[in-house]
GROMACS .gro file of C-alpha atoms in nm:
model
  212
    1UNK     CA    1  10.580   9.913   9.019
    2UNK     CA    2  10.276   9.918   8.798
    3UNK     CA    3  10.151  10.236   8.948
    4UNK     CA    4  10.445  10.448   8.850
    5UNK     CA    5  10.439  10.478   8.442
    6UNK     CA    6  10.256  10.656   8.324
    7UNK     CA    7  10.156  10.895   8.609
    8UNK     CA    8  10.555  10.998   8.751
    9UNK     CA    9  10.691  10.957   8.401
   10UNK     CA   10  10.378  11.223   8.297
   11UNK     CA   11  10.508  11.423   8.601
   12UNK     CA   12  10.858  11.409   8.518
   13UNK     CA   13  10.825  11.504   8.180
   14UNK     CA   14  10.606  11.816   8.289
   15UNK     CA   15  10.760  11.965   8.606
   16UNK     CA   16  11.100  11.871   8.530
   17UNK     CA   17  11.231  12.231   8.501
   18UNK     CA   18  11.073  12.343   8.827
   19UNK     CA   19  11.318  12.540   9.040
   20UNK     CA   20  11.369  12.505   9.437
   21UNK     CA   21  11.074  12.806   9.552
   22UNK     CA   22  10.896  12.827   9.269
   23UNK     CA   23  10.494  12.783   9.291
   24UNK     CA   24  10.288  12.501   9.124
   25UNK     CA   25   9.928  12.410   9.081
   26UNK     CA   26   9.811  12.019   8.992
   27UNK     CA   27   9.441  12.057   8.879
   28UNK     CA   28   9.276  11.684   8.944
   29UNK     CA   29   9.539  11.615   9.257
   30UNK     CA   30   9.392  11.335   9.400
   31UNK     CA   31   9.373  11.143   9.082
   32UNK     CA   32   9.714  10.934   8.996
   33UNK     CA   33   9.905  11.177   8.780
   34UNK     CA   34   9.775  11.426   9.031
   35UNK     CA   35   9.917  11.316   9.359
   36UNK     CA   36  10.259  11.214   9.136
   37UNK     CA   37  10.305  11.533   9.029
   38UNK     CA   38  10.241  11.689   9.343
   39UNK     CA   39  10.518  11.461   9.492
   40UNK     CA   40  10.780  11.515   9.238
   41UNK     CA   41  10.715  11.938   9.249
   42UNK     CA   42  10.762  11.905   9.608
   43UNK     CA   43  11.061  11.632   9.562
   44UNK     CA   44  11.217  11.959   9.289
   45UNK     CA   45  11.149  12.192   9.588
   46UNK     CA   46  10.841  12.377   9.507
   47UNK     CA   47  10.564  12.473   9.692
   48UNK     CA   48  10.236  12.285   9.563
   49UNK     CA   49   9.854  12.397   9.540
   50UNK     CA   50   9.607  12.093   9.413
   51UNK     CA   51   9.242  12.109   9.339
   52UNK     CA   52   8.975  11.856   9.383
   53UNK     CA   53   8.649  11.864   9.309
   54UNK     CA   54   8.523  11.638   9.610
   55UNK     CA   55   8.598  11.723   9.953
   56UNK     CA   56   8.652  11.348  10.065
   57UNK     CA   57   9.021  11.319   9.857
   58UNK     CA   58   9.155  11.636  10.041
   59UNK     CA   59   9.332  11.457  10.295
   60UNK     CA   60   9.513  11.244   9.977
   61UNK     CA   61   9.621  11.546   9.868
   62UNK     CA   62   9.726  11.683  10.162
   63UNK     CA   63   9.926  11.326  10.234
   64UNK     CA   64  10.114  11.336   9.929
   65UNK     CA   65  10.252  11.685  10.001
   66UNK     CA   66  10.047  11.971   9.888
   67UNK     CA   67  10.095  12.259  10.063
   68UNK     CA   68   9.740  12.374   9.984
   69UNK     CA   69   9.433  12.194   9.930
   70UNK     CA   70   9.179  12.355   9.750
   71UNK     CA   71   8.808  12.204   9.703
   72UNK     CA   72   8.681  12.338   9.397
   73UNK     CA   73   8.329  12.305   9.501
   74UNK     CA   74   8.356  12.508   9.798
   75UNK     CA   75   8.448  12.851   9.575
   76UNK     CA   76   8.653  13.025   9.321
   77UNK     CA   77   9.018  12.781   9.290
   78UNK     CA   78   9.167  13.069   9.207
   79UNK     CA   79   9.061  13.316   9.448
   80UNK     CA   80   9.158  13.062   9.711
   81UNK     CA   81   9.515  13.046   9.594
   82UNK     CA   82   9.564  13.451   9.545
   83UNK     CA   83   9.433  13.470   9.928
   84UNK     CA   84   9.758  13.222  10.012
   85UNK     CA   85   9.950  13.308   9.767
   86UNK     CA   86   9.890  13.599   9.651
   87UNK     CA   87   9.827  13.753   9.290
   88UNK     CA   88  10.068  13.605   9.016
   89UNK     CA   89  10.191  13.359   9.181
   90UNK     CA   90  10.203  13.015   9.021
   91UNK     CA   91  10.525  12.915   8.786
   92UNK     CA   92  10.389  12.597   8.646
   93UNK     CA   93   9.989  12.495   8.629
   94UNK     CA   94   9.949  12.086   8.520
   95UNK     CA   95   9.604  12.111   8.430
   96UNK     CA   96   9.384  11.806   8.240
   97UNK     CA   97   9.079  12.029   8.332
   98UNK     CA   98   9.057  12.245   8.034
   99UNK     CA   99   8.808  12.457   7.928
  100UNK     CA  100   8.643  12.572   8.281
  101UNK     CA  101   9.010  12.628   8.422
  102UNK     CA  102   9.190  12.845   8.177
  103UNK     CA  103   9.071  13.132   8.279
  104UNK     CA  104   9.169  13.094   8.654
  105UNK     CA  105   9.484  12.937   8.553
  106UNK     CA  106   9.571  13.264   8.386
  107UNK     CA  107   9.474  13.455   8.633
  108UNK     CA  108   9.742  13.300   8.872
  109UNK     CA  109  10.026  13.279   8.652
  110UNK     CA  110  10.386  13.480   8.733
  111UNK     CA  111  10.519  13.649   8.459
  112UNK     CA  112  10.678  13.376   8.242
  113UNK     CA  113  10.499  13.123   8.382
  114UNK     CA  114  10.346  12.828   8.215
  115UNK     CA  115  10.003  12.591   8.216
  116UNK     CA  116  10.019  12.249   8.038
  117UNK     CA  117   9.719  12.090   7.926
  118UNK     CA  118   9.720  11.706   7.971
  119UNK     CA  119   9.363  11.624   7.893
  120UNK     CA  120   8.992  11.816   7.841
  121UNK     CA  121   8.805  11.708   8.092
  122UNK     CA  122   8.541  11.952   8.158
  123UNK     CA  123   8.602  12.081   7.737
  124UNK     CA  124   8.828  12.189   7.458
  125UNK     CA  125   8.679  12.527   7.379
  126UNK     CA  126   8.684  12.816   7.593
  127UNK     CA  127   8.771  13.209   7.550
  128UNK     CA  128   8.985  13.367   7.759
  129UNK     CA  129   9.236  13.716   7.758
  130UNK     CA  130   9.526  13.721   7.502
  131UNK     CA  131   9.607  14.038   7.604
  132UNK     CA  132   9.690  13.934   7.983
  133UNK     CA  133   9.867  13.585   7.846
  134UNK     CA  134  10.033  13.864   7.641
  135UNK     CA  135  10.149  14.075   7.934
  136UNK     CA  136  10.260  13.800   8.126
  137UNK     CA  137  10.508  13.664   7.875
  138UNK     CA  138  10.283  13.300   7.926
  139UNK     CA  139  10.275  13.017   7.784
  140UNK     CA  140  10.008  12.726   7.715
  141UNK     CA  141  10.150  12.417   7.589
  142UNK     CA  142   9.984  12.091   7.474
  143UNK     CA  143  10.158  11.757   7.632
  144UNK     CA  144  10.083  11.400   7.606
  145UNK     CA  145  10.347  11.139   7.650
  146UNK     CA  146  10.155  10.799   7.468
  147UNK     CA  147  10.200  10.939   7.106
  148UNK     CA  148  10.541  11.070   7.144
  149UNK     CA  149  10.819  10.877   6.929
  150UNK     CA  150  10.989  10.564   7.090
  151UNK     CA  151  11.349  10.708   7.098
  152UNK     CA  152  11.164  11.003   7.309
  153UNK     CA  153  10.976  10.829   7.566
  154UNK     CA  154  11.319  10.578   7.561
  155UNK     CA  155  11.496  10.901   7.657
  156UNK     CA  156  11.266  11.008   7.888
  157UNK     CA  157  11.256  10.715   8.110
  158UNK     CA  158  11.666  10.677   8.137
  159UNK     CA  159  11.684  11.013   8.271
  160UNK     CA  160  11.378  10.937   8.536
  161UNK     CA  161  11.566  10.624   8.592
  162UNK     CA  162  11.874  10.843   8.657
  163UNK     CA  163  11.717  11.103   8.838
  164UNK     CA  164  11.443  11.012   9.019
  165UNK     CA  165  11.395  10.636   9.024
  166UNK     CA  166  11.600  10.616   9.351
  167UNK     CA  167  11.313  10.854   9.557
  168UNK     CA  168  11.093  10.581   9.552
  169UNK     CA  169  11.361  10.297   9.746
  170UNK     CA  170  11.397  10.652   9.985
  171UNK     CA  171  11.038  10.691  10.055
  172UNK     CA  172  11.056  11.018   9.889
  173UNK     CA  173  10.805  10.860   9.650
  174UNK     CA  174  10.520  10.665   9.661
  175UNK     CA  175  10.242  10.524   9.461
  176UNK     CA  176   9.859  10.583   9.569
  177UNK     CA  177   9.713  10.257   9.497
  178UNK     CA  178   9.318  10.319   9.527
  179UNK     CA  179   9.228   9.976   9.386
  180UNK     CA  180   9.315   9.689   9.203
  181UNK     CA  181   9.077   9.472   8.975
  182UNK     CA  182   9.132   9.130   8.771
  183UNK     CA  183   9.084   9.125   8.426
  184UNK     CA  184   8.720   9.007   8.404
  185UNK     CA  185   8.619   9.294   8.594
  186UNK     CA  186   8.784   9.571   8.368
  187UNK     CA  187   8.429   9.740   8.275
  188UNK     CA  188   8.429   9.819   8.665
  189UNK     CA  189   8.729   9.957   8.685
  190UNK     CA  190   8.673  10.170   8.394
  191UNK     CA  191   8.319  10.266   8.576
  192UNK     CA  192   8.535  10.384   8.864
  193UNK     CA  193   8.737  10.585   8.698
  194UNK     CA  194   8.460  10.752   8.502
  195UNK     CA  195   8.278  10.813   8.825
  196UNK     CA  196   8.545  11.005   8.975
  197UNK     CA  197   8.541  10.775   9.261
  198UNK     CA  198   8.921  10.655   9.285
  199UNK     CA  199   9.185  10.808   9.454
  200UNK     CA  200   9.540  10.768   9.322
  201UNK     CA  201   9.597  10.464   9.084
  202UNK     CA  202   9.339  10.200   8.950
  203UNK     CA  203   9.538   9.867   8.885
  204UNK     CA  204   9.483   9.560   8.698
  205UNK     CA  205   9.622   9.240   8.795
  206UNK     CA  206   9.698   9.041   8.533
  207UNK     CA  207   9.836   8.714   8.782
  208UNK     CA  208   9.528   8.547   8.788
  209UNK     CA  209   9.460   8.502   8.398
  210UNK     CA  210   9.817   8.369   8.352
  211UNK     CA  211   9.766   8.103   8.608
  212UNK     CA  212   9.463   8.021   8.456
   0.00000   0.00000   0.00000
């Protein structure tokens, strides 16, 4: 249970509007909003794309539904999905990348498509072409959930309640639980995260310190 806000409620409130055969790419997909949102697009009927940047978490991605893995170390992301794909094909990008992906993003996008930035991981600056975001009738939208009003994120987590909560008693959904740590070892779980070395969720179990 601890696993599933923020990462499916982040999901939720980002792919929501997906349609049954559209196309989606989850930057980060083995991380824990990553391998949610790859399971709710597919859950909504999409195909899914997700990057990594490590080889080793392919076969995460690949578990939680993706149709295609792509290992961003091993070439051009975006090149990789036109070969599949083919050229302007995505509907909805989730991408907490930032700078060093914007430019393939927009590359990949259909006409009317959309990419929504959930963090700046590799940067917040970065060019790229108005003109094609222009042509394309694109959008790039800013989302974070944690700062949104009460009465909002209230809202939002009736309707996932409503609508989705049930996948998870299914099996439809799952959460990736890479590792859980106590509270006096929080500075290592925050090392692990910064590392890039977790797959899926990084818990804290709080049991221990009440008992004590």
């Amino acid at each position: 249970a601890a696993g599933i806000p923020e990462a499916f409620l982040t999901a939720f409130l980002n792919l929501g509007s997906l349609q049954k055969g559209q196309h989606a790419l989850i930057h980060a997909g083995a991380s824990g909003v990553g391998l949610a949102a790859i399971q709710t697009a597919r859950l909504l009927g999409a195909s899914v794309a997700a990057t990594t940047r490590s080889s080793s978490k392919l076969g995460a991605i690949q578990k939680a539904g993706a149709d295609l893995a792509v290992d961003t170390s091993a070439g051009d992301f975006a090149e990789i999905i036109e070969g599949a794909w083919g050229r302007d094909s995505v509907d909805v990008i989730l991408d907490p990348v930032g700078a060093s992906t914007f430019a393939g993003d927009l590359r990949l996008l259909a006409t009317g498509g959309r990419v929504i930035f959930l963090a700046t991981m590799s940067g917040a600056h970065t060019d790229f072409d108005i003109d094609l975001l222009m042509k394309k009738r694109a959008q790039a939208i800013g989302s974070t959930l944690r700062s949104r009003p009460r009465a909002e994120k209230a809202d939002l987590v009736a309707r996932f309640q409503k609508e989705i909560l049930a996948s998870f008693e299914s099996g439809a959904l799952s959460v990736h639980v890479d590792s859980v740590f106590s509270p006096d070892r929080a500075a290592a779980a925050f090392e692990r995260l910064k590392r890039n070395q977790n797959t899926g969720k990084v818990l804290m179990d709080w049991r221990s310190q009440r008992s004590g």
